[in-house]
Amino acid sequence: MLLSSLFSYANLQMLLKLLRTGVDLLAVWIILYYLIMTFRTNIRTMQLFKGVILILIIKGITTIFGLATLNALVDMVLTWGVLAVIIIFQPEIRHILEKMGQTRNDFTHELSSTEKETVMNELVNAITRMSKDHTGALITFERQADLSDFIQTGIRVTSDIKSELLLTIFYEGTPLHDGATIIKNDQIVASACFYPPTNKDVPANYGARHRAAIGISEITDSLTVVVSEETGNISFCIDGELKVINPNELRLQLIKELNWYGNQEDDYHE
């Protein structure tokens, strides 16, 4: 009876140990996956991951074959490497912390079909006009991640979305044209807002607006529309990636990306 109890206890302990090990490995895998997905577009960070994996492989080899000198050198690299990574990759680490600390926008957008059509017409007319006139513009739409911290960097504006207002804001020489305009909950809420520029390598022809658009998209789930002053090109920036939009497809692409229009896209195809 006693042996049976001891055997059952041993099995339970073994099961708990395996369970803890499984949870531990799963947690590490989730963290690594999150880090890789977060910085998958950042070449410097991906190179860092490759370097860390290489060092760990070398560490395993030195341990197995008892290479004491090389093992001590690898330990030194691992010890001081953590500090070096924190210093070198401070901007990327900051982006992770900002993403983790974001609050969510729980506002429910409830617009009638007529209101949706009106708002979409105002947006398309303004962006298309700025594209034709080569008027540089940076317009960010809040989605789930709250943009209050960035709204505070600019000038507060509370207005319905009107094409005339957007054209006036981005007209060169006006006090609000330099910076981004943020649209939140179906309203223009701030202009002349500033974003942290991206730290990743970008093409040389990308100006300050494009770098700022990439920067805000790396730390939030927002949609940013960029109009190039030099070329007139219209670009969407999401998740750290810029995509040039054909003006003829601007309406459809806005409907697709702005989730506050719900699934009633058929209203725009009639």
PDB file of C-alpha atoms in Angstrom:
ATOM      1  CA  MET A   1       0.000   0.000   0.000  1.00  0.00           C
ATOM      2  CA  LEU A   2       2.821   2.343   0.960  1.00  0.00           C
ATOM      3  CA  LEU A   3       4.750   1.509  -2.194  1.00  0.00           C
ATOM      4  CA  SER A   4       1.681   2.162  -4.276  1.00  0.00           C
ATOM      5  CA  SER A   5       1.209   5.579  -2.656  1.00  0.00           C
ATOM      6  CA  LEU A   6       4.878   6.460  -3.184  1.00  0.00           C
ATOM      7  CA  PHE A   7       4.670   5.377  -6.801  1.00  0.00           C
ATOM      8  CA  SER A   8       1.545   7.500  -7.373  1.00  0.00           C
ATOM      9  CA  TYR A   9       3.214  10.480  -5.702  1.00  0.00           C
ATOM     10  CA  ALA A  10       6.313  10.059  -7.871  1.00  0.00           C
ATOM     11  CA  ASN A  11       4.176   9.908 -10.995  1.00  0.00           C
ATOM     12  CA  LEU A  12       2.332  13.060  -9.922  1.00  0.00           C
ATOM     13  CA  GLN A  13       5.593  14.884  -9.308  1.00  0.00           C
ATOM     14  CA  MET A  14       6.907  13.782 -12.698  1.00  0.00           C
ATOM     15  CA  LEU A  15       3.691  14.946 -14.371  1.00  0.00           C
ATOM     16  CA  LEU A  16       3.879  18.344 -12.665  1.00  0.00           C
ATOM     17  CA  LYS A  17       7.516  18.707 -13.685  1.00  0.00           C
ATOM     18  CA  LEU A  18       6.698  17.911 -17.302  1.00  0.00           C
ATOM     19  CA  LEU A  19       3.778  20.333 -17.172  1.00  0.00           C
ATOM     20  CA  ARG A  20       5.974  23.127 -15.789  1.00  0.00           C
ATOM     21  CA  THR A  21       8.592  22.442 -18.457  1.00  0.00           C
ATOM     22  CA  GLY A  22       5.947  22.533 -21.183  1.00  0.00           C
ATOM     23  CA  VAL A  23       4.496  25.813 -19.920  1.00  0.00           C
ATOM     24  CA  ASP A  24       8.002  27.270 -19.629  1.00  0.00           C
ATOM     25  CA  LEU A  25       8.915  26.328 -23.207  1.00  0.00           C
ATOM     26  CA  LEU A  26       5.557  27.565 -24.509  1.00  0.00           C
ATOM     27  CA  ALA A  27       6.019  30.923 -22.792  1.00  0.00           C
ATOM     28  CA  VAL A  28       9.498  31.319 -24.278  1.00  0.00           C
ATOM     29  CA  TRP A  29       8.205  30.367 -27.728  1.00  0.00           C
ATOM     30  CA  ILE A  30       5.340  32.903 -27.492  1.00  0.00           C
ATOM     31  CA  ILE A  31       7.741  35.670 -26.457  1.00  0.00           C
ATOM     32  CA  LEU A  32      10.172  34.864 -29.278  1.00  0.00           C
ATOM     33  CA  TYR A  33       7.325  34.654 -31.790  1.00  0.00           C
ATOM     34  CA  TYR A  34       5.968  38.024 -30.648  1.00  0.00           C
ATOM     35  CA  LEU A  35       9.391  39.641 -30.912  1.00  0.00           C
ATOM     36  CA  ILE A  36      10.028  38.222 -34.378  1.00  0.00           C
ATOM     37  CA  MET A  37       6.577  39.271 -35.647  1.00  0.00           C
ATOM     38  CA  THR A  38       7.004  42.734 -34.138  1.00  0.00           C
ATOM     39  CA  PHE A  39      10.331  43.358 -35.856  1.00  0.00           C
ATOM     40  CA  ARG A  40       9.983  41.155 -38.925  1.00  0.00           C
ATOM     41  CA  THR A  41      10.353  44.233 -41.165  1.00  0.00           C
ATOM     42  CA  ASN A  42      13.375  45.552 -39.268  1.00  0.00           C
ATOM     43  CA  ILE A  43      16.555  44.257 -40.917  1.00  0.00           C
ATOM     44  CA  ARG A  44      18.801  45.198 -37.977  1.00  0.00           C
ATOM     45  CA  THR A  45      16.670  43.263 -35.512  1.00  0.00           C
ATOM     46  CA  MET A  46      16.474  40.154 -37.672  1.00  0.00           C
ATOM     47  CA  GLN A  47      20.256  40.221 -37.969  1.00  0.00           C
ATOM     48  CA  LEU A  48      20.410  40.402 -34.174  1.00  0.00           C
ATOM     49  CA  PHE A  49      18.259  37.275 -33.843  1.00  0.00           C
ATOM     50  CA  LYS A  50      20.526  35.423 -36.267  1.00  0.00           C
ATOM     51  CA  GLY A  51      23.560  36.503 -34.249  1.00  0.00           C
ATOM     52  CA  VAL A  52      22.020  35.349 -30.964  1.00  0.00           C
ATOM     53  CA  ILE A  53      21.148  31.956 -32.439  1.00  0.00           C
ATOM     54  CA  LEU A  54      24.710  31.582 -33.745  1.00  0.00           C
ATOM     55  CA  ILE A  55      26.177  32.420 -30.320  1.00  0.00           C
ATOM     56  CA  LEU A  56      23.863  29.902 -28.618  1.00  0.00           C
ATOM     57  CA  ILE A  57      24.935  27.213 -31.097  1.00  0.00           C
ATOM     58  CA  ILE A  58      28.601  27.976 -30.386  1.00  0.00           C
ATOM     59  CA  LYS A  59      27.846  27.886 -26.642  1.00  0.00           C
ATOM     60  CA  GLY A  60      26.337  24.416 -27.018  1.00  0.00           C
ATOM     61  CA  ILE A  61      29.330  23.139 -28.994  1.00  0.00           C
ATOM     62  CA  THR A  62      31.852  24.497 -26.480  1.00  0.00           C
ATOM     63  CA  THR A  63      29.928  22.900 -23.617  1.00  0.00           C
ATOM     64  CA  ILE A  64      29.668  19.492 -25.282  1.00  0.00           C
ATOM     65  CA  PHE A  65      33.337  19.316 -26.295  1.00  0.00           C
ATOM     66  CA  GLY A  66      34.695  21.003 -23.171  1.00  0.00           C
ATOM     67  CA  LEU A  67      36.412  23.903 -24.951  1.00  0.00           C
ATOM     68  CA  ALA A  68      37.122  25.936 -21.831  1.00  0.00           C
ATOM     69  CA  THR A  69      38.778  29.000 -23.378  1.00  0.00           C
ATOM     70  CA  LEU A  70      36.221  29.419 -26.134  1.00  0.00           C
ATOM     71  CA  ASN A  71      33.427  28.766 -23.637  1.00  0.00           C
ATOM     72  CA  ALA A  72      34.738  31.563 -21.370  1.00  0.00           C
ATOM     73  CA  LEU A  73      34.866  33.922 -24.370  1.00  0.00           C
ATOM     74  CA  VAL A  74      31.265  33.076 -25.317  1.00  0.00           C
ATOM     75  CA  ASP A  75      30.154  33.631 -21.710  1.00  0.00           C
ATOM     76  CA  MET A  76      31.786  37.057 -21.795  1.00  0.00           C
ATOM     77  CA  VAL A  77      29.954  37.915 -25.018  1.00  0.00           C
ATOM     78  CA  LEU A  78      26.645  36.795 -23.512  1.00  0.00           C
ATOM     79  CA  THR A  79      27.261  38.767 -20.307  1.00  0.00           C
ATOM     80  CA  TRP A  80      28.145  42.069 -21.953  1.00  0.00           C
ATOM     81  CA  GLY A  81      26.016  41.466 -25.022  1.00  0.00           C
ATOM     82  CA  VAL A  82      22.800  42.039 -23.092  1.00  0.00           C
ATOM     83  CA  LEU A  83      23.909  45.552 -22.145  1.00  0.00           C
ATOM     84  CA  ALA A  84      25.075  46.248 -25.694  1.00  0.00           C
ATOM     85  CA  VAL A  85      21.735  45.109 -27.132  1.00  0.00           C
ATOM     86  CA  ILE A  86      19.811  47.374 -24.738  1.00  0.00           C
ATOM     87  CA  ILE A  87      21.909  50.382 -25.793  1.00  0.00           C
ATOM     88  CA  ILE A  88      21.963  49.708 -29.533  1.00  0.00           C
ATOM     89  CA  PHE A  89      18.343  48.640 -29.859  1.00  0.00           C
ATOM     90  CA  GLN A  90      16.848  51.147 -27.428  1.00  0.00           C
ATOM     91  CA  PRO A  91      14.360  52.523 -30.030  1.00  0.00           C
ATOM     92  CA  GLU A  92      13.069  49.039 -30.862  1.00  0.00           C
ATOM     93  CA  ILE A  93      12.751  48.141 -27.171  1.00  0.00           C
ATOM     94  CA  ARG A  94      10.842  51.369 -26.625  1.00  0.00           C
ATOM     95  CA  HIS A  95       8.448  50.412 -29.427  1.00  0.00           C
ATOM     96  CA  ILE A  96       7.739  47.067 -27.743  1.00  0.00           C
ATOM     97  CA  LEU A  97       7.000  48.742 -24.420  1.00  0.00           C
ATOM     98  CA  GLU A  98       4.768  51.313 -26.123  1.00  0.00           C
ATOM     99  CA  LYS A  99       2.785  48.555 -27.823  1.00  0.00           C
ATOM    100  CA  MET A 100       2.417  46.656 -24.565  1.00  0.00           C
ATOM    101  CA  GLY A 101       1.188  49.771 -22.771  1.00  0.00           C
ATOM    102  CA  GLN A 102      -1.328  50.893 -25.372  1.00  0.00           C
ATOM    103  CA  THR A 103      -4.921  51.454 -24.363  1.00  0.00           C
ATOM    104  CA  ARG A 104      -7.692  50.393 -26.680  1.00  0.00           C
ATOM    105  CA  ASN A 105     -10.291  52.460 -28.475  1.00  0.00           C
ATOM    106  CA  ASP A 106     -13.620  50.786 -27.764  1.00  0.00           C
ATOM    107  CA  PHE A 107     -15.732  53.346 -29.634  1.00  0.00           C
ATOM    108  CA  THR A 108     -18.370  51.787 -31.896  1.00  0.00           C
ATOM    109  CA  HIS A 109     -18.818  53.597 -35.174  1.00  0.00           C
ATOM    110  CA  GLU A 110     -22.498  53.723 -36.035  1.00  0.00           C
ATOM    111  CA  LEU A 111     -23.053  55.715 -39.211  1.00  0.00           C
ATOM    112  CA  SER A 112     -26.025  55.558 -41.504  1.00  0.00           C
ATOM    113  CA  SER A 113     -25.452  54.704 -45.149  1.00  0.00           C
ATOM    114  CA  THR A 114     -25.923  58.349 -46.096  1.00  0.00           C
ATOM    115  CA  GLU A 115     -23.402  59.500 -43.484  1.00  0.00           C
ATOM    116  CA  LYS A 116     -20.887  56.907 -44.641  1.00  0.00           C
ATOM    117  CA  GLU A 117     -21.266  58.056 -48.224  1.00  0.00           C
ATOM    118  CA  THR A 118     -20.837  61.698 -47.229  1.00  0.00           C
ATOM    119  CA  VAL A 119     -17.719  61.073 -45.120  1.00  0.00           C
ATOM    120  CA  MET A 120     -16.148  58.891 -47.799  1.00  0.00           C
ATOM    121  CA  ASN A 121     -16.776  61.519 -50.478  1.00  0.00           C
ATOM    122  CA  GLU A 122     -15.128  64.190 -48.331  1.00  0.00           C
ATOM    123  CA  LEU A 123     -12.058  62.030 -47.721  1.00  0.00           C
ATOM    124  CA  VAL A 124     -11.649  60.899 -51.327  1.00  0.00           C
ATOM    125  CA  ASN A 125     -12.169  64.415 -52.710  1.00  0.00           C
ATOM    126  CA  ALA A 126      -9.599  65.933 -50.340  1.00  0.00           C
ATOM    127  CA  ILE A 127      -6.921  63.277 -50.839  1.00  0.00           C
ATOM    128  CA  THR A 128      -7.395  63.178 -54.611  1.00  0.00           C
ATOM    129  CA  ARG A 129      -7.206  66.974 -54.855  1.00  0.00           C
ATOM    130  CA  MET A 130      -4.016  67.081 -52.773  1.00  0.00           C
ATOM    131  CA  SER A 131      -2.513  64.340 -54.928  1.00  0.00           C
ATOM    132  CA  LYS A 132      -3.225  66.278 -58.147  1.00  0.00           C
ATOM    133  CA  ASP A 133      -1.868  69.513 -56.666  1.00  0.00           C
ATOM    134  CA  HIS A 134       1.188  67.781 -55.119  1.00  0.00           C
ATOM    135  CA  THR A 135       0.180  69.011 -51.681  1.00  0.00           C
ATOM    136  CA  GLY A 136       2.044  67.027 -49.039  1.00  0.00           C
ATOM    137  CA  ALA A 137      -0.253  65.482 -46.433  1.00  0.00           C
ATOM    138  CA  LEU A 138      -0.189  63.059 -43.532  1.00  0.00           C
ATOM    139  CA  ILE A 139      -3.577  61.790 -42.290  1.00  0.00           C
ATOM    140  CA  THR A 140      -3.835  59.127 -39.606  1.00  0.00           C
ATOM    141  CA  PHE A 141      -6.979  57.179 -38.769  1.00  0.00           C
ATOM    142  CA  GLU A 142      -7.237  55.768 -35.253  1.00  0.00           C
ATOM    143  CA  ARG A 143      -8.380  52.166 -35.161  1.00  0.00           C
ATOM    144  CA  GLN A 144      -8.064  49.967 -32.050  1.00  0.00           C
ATOM    145  CA  ALA A 145      -4.895  51.446 -30.515  1.00  0.00           C
ATOM    146  CA  ASP A 146      -5.600  54.731 -28.732  1.00  0.00           C
ATOM    147  CA  LEU A 147      -3.704  57.731 -30.177  1.00  0.00           C
ATOM    148  CA  SER A 148      -4.318  60.192 -27.327  1.00  0.00           C
ATOM    149  CA  ASP A 149      -0.599  60.596 -26.581  1.00  0.00           C
ATOM    150  CA  PHE A 150       0.057  61.674 -30.166  1.00  0.00           C
ATOM    151  CA  ILE A 151      -3.024  63.890 -30.294  1.00  0.00           C
ATOM    152  CA  GLN A 152      -1.536  65.852 -27.397  1.00  0.00           C
ATOM    153  CA  THR A 153       1.565  66.677 -29.470  1.00  0.00           C
ATOM    154  CA  GLY A 154      -0.508  68.748 -31.902  1.00  0.00           C
ATOM    155  CA  ILE A 155      -3.228  71.372 -31.987  1.00  0.00           C
ATOM    156  CA  ARG A 156      -6.652  70.149 -30.924  1.00  0.00           C
ATOM    157  CA  VAL A 157      -9.354  70.390 -33.566  1.00  0.00           C
ATOM    158  CA  THR A 158     -12.911  69.164 -33.192  1.00  0.00           C
ATOM    159  CA  SER A 159     -14.635  69.050 -36.537  1.00  0.00           C
ATOM    160  CA  ASP A 160     -16.572  66.827 -38.877  1.00  0.00           C
ATOM    161  CA  ILE A 161     -14.568  65.436 -41.770  1.00  0.00           C
ATOM    162  CA  LYS A 162     -14.746  68.071 -44.521  1.00  0.00           C
ATOM    163  CA  SER A 163     -12.621  68.157 -47.646  1.00  0.00           C
ATOM    164  CA  GLU A 164     -12.317  71.965 -47.497  1.00  0.00           C
ATOM    165  CA  LEU A 165     -10.931  71.779 -43.965  1.00  0.00           C
ATOM    166  CA  LEU A 166      -8.382  69.090 -44.895  1.00  0.00           C
ATOM    167  CA  LEU A 167      -7.266  71.102 -47.930  1.00  0.00           C
ATOM    168  CA  THR A 168      -6.882  74.205 -45.767  1.00  0.00           C
ATOM    169  CA  ILE A 169      -4.932  72.360 -43.075  1.00  0.00           C
ATOM    170  CA  PHE A 170      -2.357  70.997 -45.521  1.00  0.00           C
ATOM    171  CA  TYR A 171      -2.114  74.125 -47.693  1.00  0.00           C
ATOM    172  CA  GLU A 172       1.542  75.116 -47.587  1.00  0.00           C
ATOM    173  CA  GLY A 173       2.104  78.084 -45.321  1.00  0.00           C
ATOM    174  CA  THR A 174      -0.746  77.469 -42.912  1.00  0.00           C
ATOM    175  CA  PRO A 175       0.249  76.917 -39.254  1.00  0.00           C
ATOM    176  CA  LEU A 176      -1.141  73.370 -39.204  1.00  0.00           C
ATOM    177  CA  HIS A 177       0.255  71.954 -42.450  1.00  0.00           C
ATOM    178  CA  ASP A 178       3.499  70.703 -40.905  1.00  0.00           C
ATOM    179  CA  GLY A 179       2.734  67.441 -39.123  1.00  0.00           C
ATOM    180  CA  ALA A 180      -0.054  64.875 -39.126  1.00  0.00           C
ATOM    181  CA  THR A 181      -3.797  65.259 -38.850  1.00  0.00           C
ATOM    182  CA  ILE A 182      -5.508  62.603 -36.745  1.00  0.00           C
ATOM    183  CA  ILE A 183      -9.043  61.367 -37.351  1.00  0.00           C
ATOM    184  CA  LYS A 184     -10.689  59.698 -34.361  1.00  0.00           C
ATOM    185  CA  ASN A 185     -14.227  58.420 -34.035  1.00  0.00           C
ATOM    186  CA  ASP A 186     -15.393  59.937 -37.344  1.00  0.00           C
ATOM    187  CA  GLN A 187     -14.006  63.401 -36.533  1.00  0.00           C
ATOM    188  CA  ILE A 188     -10.877  65.410 -37.148  1.00  0.00           C
ATOM    189  CA  VAL A 189      -9.470  65.804 -33.632  1.00  0.00           C
ATOM    190  CA  ALA A 190      -5.949  67.235 -34.036  1.00  0.00           C
ATOM    191  CA  SER A 191      -3.488  68.632 -36.542  1.00  0.00           C
ATOM    192  CA  ALA A 192       0.239  69.407 -36.574  1.00  0.00           C
ATOM    193  CA  CYS A 193       0.873  66.198 -34.610  1.00  0.00           C
ATOM    194  CA  PHE A 194       4.331  64.668 -34.565  1.00  0.00           C
ATOM    195  CA  TYR A 195       5.326  61.000 -34.599  1.00  0.00           C
ATOM    196  CA  PRO A 196       8.605  59.244 -33.824  1.00  0.00           C
ATOM    197  CA  PRO A 197      10.254  58.511 -37.195  1.00  0.00           C
ATOM    198  CA  THR A 198      11.139  54.956 -38.080  1.00  0.00           C
ATOM    199  CA  ASN A 199      14.633  53.716 -37.284  1.00  0.00           C
ATOM    200  CA  LYS A 200      14.733  51.083 -39.980  1.00  0.00           C
ATOM    201  CA  ASP A 201      16.470  51.523 -43.310  1.00  0.00           C
ATOM    202  CA  VAL A 202      14.157  53.102 -45.880  1.00  0.00           C
ATOM    203  CA  PRO A 203      14.681  54.226 -49.488  1.00  0.00           C
ATOM    204  CA  ALA A 204      16.504  57.524 -49.870  1.00  0.00           C
ATOM    205  CA  ASN A 205      13.529  59.124 -51.643  1.00  0.00           C
ATOM    206  CA  TYR A 206      11.361  58.773 -48.513  1.00  0.00           C
ATOM    207  CA  GLY A 207      10.948  62.144 -46.838  1.00  0.00           C
ATOM    208  CA  ALA A 208      10.029  63.122 -43.290  1.00  0.00           C
ATOM    209  CA  ARG A 209       6.325  62.380 -43.847  1.00  0.00           C
ATOM    210  CA  HIS A 210       6.980  58.846 -45.036  1.00  0.00           C
ATOM    211  CA  ARG A 211       9.385  58.158 -42.166  1.00  0.00           C
ATOM    212  CA  ALA A 212       6.861  59.499 -39.660  1.00  0.00           C
ATOM    213  CA  ALA A 213       4.068  57.403 -41.202  1.00  0.00           C
ATOM    214  CA  ILE A 214       6.158  54.253 -40.926  1.00  0.00           C
ATOM    215  CA  GLY A 215       7.128  55.186 -37.377  1.00  0.00           C
ATOM    216  CA  ILE A 216       3.546  55.530 -36.106  1.00  0.00           C
ATOM    217  CA  SER A 217       2.466  52.361 -37.914  1.00  0.00           C
ATOM    218  CA  GLU A 218       5.233  50.379 -36.191  1.00  0.00           C
ATOM    219  CA  ILE A 219       3.861  51.137 -32.715  1.00  0.00           C
ATOM    220  CA  THR A 220       0.095  51.318 -33.376  1.00  0.00           C
ATOM    221  CA  ASP A 221      -2.439  49.625 -35.628  1.00  0.00           C
ATOM    222  CA  SER A 222      -3.431  52.942 -37.198  1.00  0.00           C
ATOM    223  CA  LEU A 223      -3.864  53.604 -40.905  1.00  0.00           C
ATOM    224  CA  THR A 224      -1.868  56.574 -42.194  1.00  0.00           C
ATOM    225  CA  VAL A 225      -2.446  58.097 -45.617  1.00  0.00           C
ATOM    226  CA  VAL A 226       0.566  59.889 -47.087  1.00  0.00           C
ATOM    227  CA  VAL A 227       0.432  62.249 -50.049  1.00  0.00           C
ATOM    228  CA  SER A 228       3.863  62.936 -51.500  1.00  0.00           C
ATOM    229  CA  GLU A 229       4.674  66.567 -52.167  1.00  0.00           C
ATOM    230  CA  GLU A 230       7.267  65.611 -54.809  1.00  0.00           C
ATOM    231  CA  THR A 231       5.377  62.972 -56.812  1.00  0.00           C
ATOM    232  CA  GLY A 232       1.760  63.344 -55.728  1.00  0.00           C
ATOM    233  CA  ASN A 233       1.654  59.613 -54.978  1.00  0.00           C
ATOM    234  CA  ILE A 234      -0.890  58.404 -52.441  1.00  0.00           C
ATOM    235  CA  SER A 235       0.371  55.754 -50.025  1.00  0.00           C
ATOM    236  CA  PHE A 236      -1.170  53.756 -47.197  1.00  0.00           C
ATOM    237  CA  CYS A 237       1.081  52.908 -44.271  1.00  0.00           C
ATOM    238  CA  ILE A 238       0.144  49.938 -42.072  1.00  0.00           C
ATOM    239  CA  ASP A 239       2.333  47.727 -39.848  1.00  0.00           C
ATOM    240  CA  GLY A 240       5.526  49.475 -40.910  1.00  0.00           C
ATOM    241  CA  GLU A 241       4.890  49.018 -44.635  1.00  0.00           C
ATOM    242  CA  LEU A 242       4.096  51.635 -47.271  1.00  0.00           C
ATOM    243  CA  LYS A 243       1.861  50.729 -50.201  1.00  0.00           C
ATOM    244  CA  VAL A 244       1.254  53.074 -53.134  1.00  0.00           C
ATOM    245  CA  ILE A 245      -2.462  53.365 -53.927  1.00  0.00           C
ATOM    246  CA  ASN A 246      -3.906  53.931 -57.383  1.00  0.00           C
ATOM    247  CA  PRO A 247      -6.137  57.045 -57.159  1.00  0.00           C
ATOM    248  CA  ASN A 248      -8.886  55.130 -58.973  1.00  0.00           C
ATOM    249  CA  GLU A 249      -8.848  52.546 -56.166  1.00  0.00           C
ATOM    250  CA  LEU A 250      -8.620  55.029 -53.289  1.00  0.00           C
ATOM    251  CA  ARG A 251     -12.277  54.748 -52.298  1.00  0.00           C
ATOM    252  CA  LEU A 252     -12.285  50.942 -52.264  1.00  0.00           C
ATOM    253  CA  GLN A 253      -9.014  50.786 -50.339  1.00  0.00           C
ATOM    254  CA  LEU A 254     -10.269  53.241 -47.692  1.00  0.00           C
ATOM    255  CA  ILE A 255     -13.464  51.232 -47.263  1.00  0.00           C
ATOM    256  CA  LYS A 256     -11.406  48.068 -46.896  1.00  0.00           C
ATOM    257  CA  GLU A 257      -9.049  49.476 -44.259  1.00  0.00           C
ATOM    258  CA  LEU A 258     -11.369  51.672 -42.188  1.00  0.00           C
ATOM    259  CA  ASN A 259     -13.093  49.103 -40.032  1.00  0.00           C
ATOM    260  CA  TRP A 260     -15.450  51.717 -38.605  1.00  0.00           C
ATOM    261  CA  TYR A 261     -17.458  51.346 -41.788  1.00  0.00           C
ATOM    262  CA  GLY A 262     -18.260  47.793 -40.769  1.00  0.00           C
ATOM    263  CA  ASN A 263     -19.025  45.203 -43.411  1.00  0.00           C
ATOM    264  CA  GLN A 264     -21.512  47.299 -45.329  1.00  0.00           C
ATOM    265  CA  GLU A 265     -19.220  47.870 -48.281  1.00  0.00           C
ATOM    266  CA  ASP A 266     -22.002  47.136 -50.733  1.00  0.00           C
ATOM    267  CA  ASP A 267     -23.364  50.647 -50.091  1.00  0.00           C
ATOM    268  CA  TYR A 268     -20.388  52.020 -52.006  1.00  0.00           C
ATOM    269  CA  HIS A 269     -20.607  49.680 -54.946  1.00  0.00           C
ATOM    270  CA  GLU A 270     -24.169  50.539 -55.907  1.00  0.00           C
TER     271      GLU A 270
END
